[in-house]
PDB file of C-alpha atoms in Angstrom:
ATOM      1  CA  ALA A   1      74.466 103.883  79.893  1.00 59.00           C
ATOM      2  CA  GLU A   2      71.314 105.579  79.454  1.00 69.00           C
ATOM      3  CA  ASP A   3      69.743 102.401  78.147  1.00 73.00           C
ATOM      4  CA  ALA A   4      71.230 100.587  81.114  1.00 77.00           C
ATOM      5  CA  GLU A   5      69.373 103.196  83.269  1.00 83.00           C
ATOM      6  CA  TYR A   6      66.139 102.813  81.318  1.00 83.00           C
ATOM      7  CA  VAL A   7      65.843  99.075  81.624  1.00 87.00           C
ATOM      8  CA  SER A   8      67.068  99.762  85.389  1.00 90.00           C
ATOM      9  CA  ASP A   9      64.053 101.648  86.124  1.00 92.00           C
ATOM     10  CA  PHE A  10      61.436  99.515  84.448  1.00 93.00           C
ATOM     11  CA  TRP A  11      62.674  96.555  86.943  1.00 92.00           C
ATOM     12  CA  GLN A  12      62.334  99.338  89.502  1.00 94.00           C
ATOM     13  CA  VAL A  13      58.547 100.161  88.970  1.00 94.00           C
ATOM     14  CA  LEU A  14      57.985  95.956  88.306  1.00 92.00           C
ATOM     15  CA  GLU A  15      59.247  95.683  91.456  1.00 93.00           C
ATOM     16  CA  GLN A  16      56.798  98.396  93.221  1.00 93.00           C
ATOM     17  CA  MET A  17      53.990  96.936  91.873  1.00 93.00           C
ATOM     18  CA  THR A  18      51.460  94.973  93.800  1.00 93.00           C
ATOM     19  CA  ASP A  19      51.019  90.999  93.420  1.00 88.00           C
ATOM     20  CA  GLU A  20      48.050  91.308  91.357  1.00 90.00           C
ATOM     21  CA  GLU A  21      49.769  93.936  89.626  1.00 92.00           C
ATOM     22  CA  ARG A  22      52.668  92.257  88.583  1.00 89.00           C
ATOM     23  CA  ARG A  23      50.391  89.068  87.876  1.00 86.00           C
ATOM     24  CA  GLY A  24      48.236  91.326  85.643  1.00 90.00           C
ATOM     25  CA  PHE A  25      51.506  92.377  83.591  1.00 90.00           C
ATOM     26  CA  ALA A  26      52.635  88.986  83.186  1.00 88.00           C
ATOM     27  CA  ILE A  27      49.511  88.397  81.117  1.00 88.00           C
ATOM     28  CA  PHE A  28      50.088  91.323  79.251  1.00 90.00           C
ATOM     29  CA  VAL A  29      53.013  90.487  77.750  1.00 90.00           C
ATOM     30  CA  SER A  30      52.618  86.885  77.637  1.00 87.00           C
ATOM     31  CA  ALA A  31      48.841  86.358  77.166  1.00 84.00           C
ATOM     32  CA  CYS A  32      48.860  83.489  79.702  1.00 80.00           C
ATOM     33  CA  GLY A  33      47.319  83.691  83.403  1.00 73.00           C
ATOM     34  CA  ARG A  34      49.335  80.989  84.475  1.00 72.00           C
ATOM     35  CA  MET A  35      52.973  80.286  85.534  1.00 68.00           C
ATOM     36  CA  PRO A  36      55.390  78.402  83.308  1.00 68.00           C
ATOM     37  CA  PRO A  37      55.648  74.588  83.853  1.00 70.00           C
ATOM     38  CA  GLN A  38      59.426  75.060  85.168  1.00 67.00           C
ATOM     39  CA  GLY A  39      58.539  78.172  86.897  1.00 67.00           C
ATOM     40  CA  TRP A  40      58.903  81.955  87.067  1.00 68.00           C
ATOM     41  CA  GLN A  41      62.427  81.419  86.420  1.00 70.00           C
ATOM     42  CA  ASP A  42      61.688  79.969  82.949  1.00 70.00           C
ATOM     43  CA  PHE A  43      59.715  82.914  81.678  1.00 76.00           C
ATOM     44  CA  GLU A  44      62.070  85.450  79.822  1.00 84.00           C
ATOM     45  CA  LEU A  45      60.958  88.995  79.354  1.00 87.00           C
ATOM     46  CA  LYS A  46      62.704  91.051  76.615  1.00 91.00           C
ATOM     47  CA  VAL A  47      62.401  94.808  77.051  1.00 91.00           C
ATOM     48  CA  GLN A  48      62.690  96.933  73.813  1.00 91.00           C
ATOM     49  CA  LYS A  49      63.040 100.680  73.716  1.00 91.00           C
ATOM     50  CA  ASN A  50      59.984 101.801  71.699  1.00 92.00           C
ATOM     51  CA  GLY A  51      60.587 105.469  71.338  1.00 91.00           C
ATOM     52  CA  ASP A  52      59.822 108.380  73.433  1.00 92.00           C
ATOM     53  CA  GLY A  53      57.066 110.140  74.830  1.00 92.00           C
ATOM     54  CA  ASP A  54      54.700 110.282  78.093  1.00 95.00           C
ATOM     55  CA  ALA A  55      51.296 110.258  76.099  1.00 94.00           C
ATOM     56  CA  ARG A  56      52.065 106.717  74.735  1.00 94.00           C
ATOM     57  CA  LEU A  57      51.299 103.356  76.414  1.00 94.00           C
ATOM     58  CA  PRO A  58      53.509 100.363  75.956  1.00 95.00           C
ATOM     59  CA  THR A  59      53.053  97.291  73.824  1.00 94.00           C
ATOM     60  CA  ALA A  60      53.449  93.521  73.716  1.00 93.00           C
ATOM     61  CA  TYR A  61      54.086  90.579  71.394  1.00 92.00           C
ATOM     62  CA  THR A  62      53.060  88.248  73.526  1.00 87.00           C
ATOM     63  CA  CYS A  63      54.312  85.380  71.433  1.00 86.00           C
ATOM     64  CA  PHE A  64      57.824  86.520  72.621  1.00 89.00           C
ATOM     65  CA  ASN A  65      57.458  87.707  75.780  1.00 87.00           C
ATOM     66  CA  LEU A  66      58.317  91.061  74.262  1.00 93.00           C
ATOM     67  CA  LEU A  67      57.663  94.637  75.658  1.00 95.00           C
ATOM     68  CA  LEU A  68      58.100  97.786  73.543  1.00 95.00           C
ATOM     69  CA  LEU A  69      58.504  99.915  75.880  1.00 95.00           C
ATOM     70  CA  PRO A  70      58.275 103.893  75.511  1.00 95.00           C
ATOM     71  CA  ARG A  71      60.868 106.205  77.390  1.00 94.00           C
ATOM     72  CA  TYR A  72      59.312 108.363  79.751  1.00 95.00           C
ATOM     73  CA  SER A  73      60.008 111.015  81.560  1.00 94.00           C
ATOM     74  CA  SER A  74      59.596 109.653  84.980  1.00 94.00           C
ATOM     75  CA  ARG A  75      59.161 106.107  86.684  1.00 94.00           C
ATOM     76  CA  GLU A  76      56.098 107.756  88.134  1.00 95.00           C
ATOM     77  CA  VAL A  77      54.783 108.013  84.432  1.00 96.00           C
ATOM     78  CA  LEU A  78      56.148 104.638  83.674  1.00 96.00           C
ATOM     79  CA  LEU A  79      54.294 102.976  86.339  1.00 96.00           C
ATOM     80  CA  GLN A  80      50.762 104.941  85.087  1.00 96.00           C
ATOM     81  CA  ARG A  81      51.583 103.609  81.431  1.00 96.00           C
ATOM     82  CA  LEU A  82      52.278 100.333  82.904  1.00 95.00           C
ATOM     83  CA  LEU A  83      48.976  99.998  84.722  1.00 95.00           C
ATOM     84  CA  ALA A  84      46.848 101.799  82.017  1.00 94.00           C
ATOM     85  CA  ALA A  85      48.436  99.222  78.967  1.00 92.00           C
ATOM     86  CA  VAL A  86      47.287  96.090  81.736  1.00 90.00           C
ATOM     87  CA  ARG A  87      43.673  97.873  82.294  1.00 88.00           C
ATOM     88  CA  GLU A  88      43.061  98.068  78.613  1.00 83.00           C
ATOM     89  CA  THR A  89      44.237  94.381  78.340  1.00 74.00           C
ATOM     90  CA  GLU A  90      42.071  92.977  80.969  1.00 62.00           C
ATOM     91  CA  GLY A  91      38.937  94.444  78.550  1.00 51.00           C
ATOM     92  CA  PHE A  92      39.988  91.720  75.967  1.00 53.00           C
ATOM     93  CA  GLY A  93      39.547  89.003  78.519  1.00 52.00           C
ATOM     94  CA  LEU A  94      42.912  88.213  78.908  1.00 49.00           C
ATOM     95  CA  SER A  95      43.110  88.094  82.890  1.00 46.00           C
TER      96      SER A  95
END
């Protein structure tokens, strides 16, 4: 039940993001700035818990559309860390 709430919080935070922030997030987890050929319904995102701690950033395995997400103390921290990870990725020319 705790993990279900954890993943639910993630999806709620993703819904709060602007379209541009979600686009940046999609690039962060897939390294691709284009919609899948058959549409977003074919984009399979996997979310996996990756420890605890507000100081850690989420990481992604772009080949697998896998998000490694630490457990944060609040949704606000989750949003801040996701956006920080997306901003850091933009420095690698992936946007």
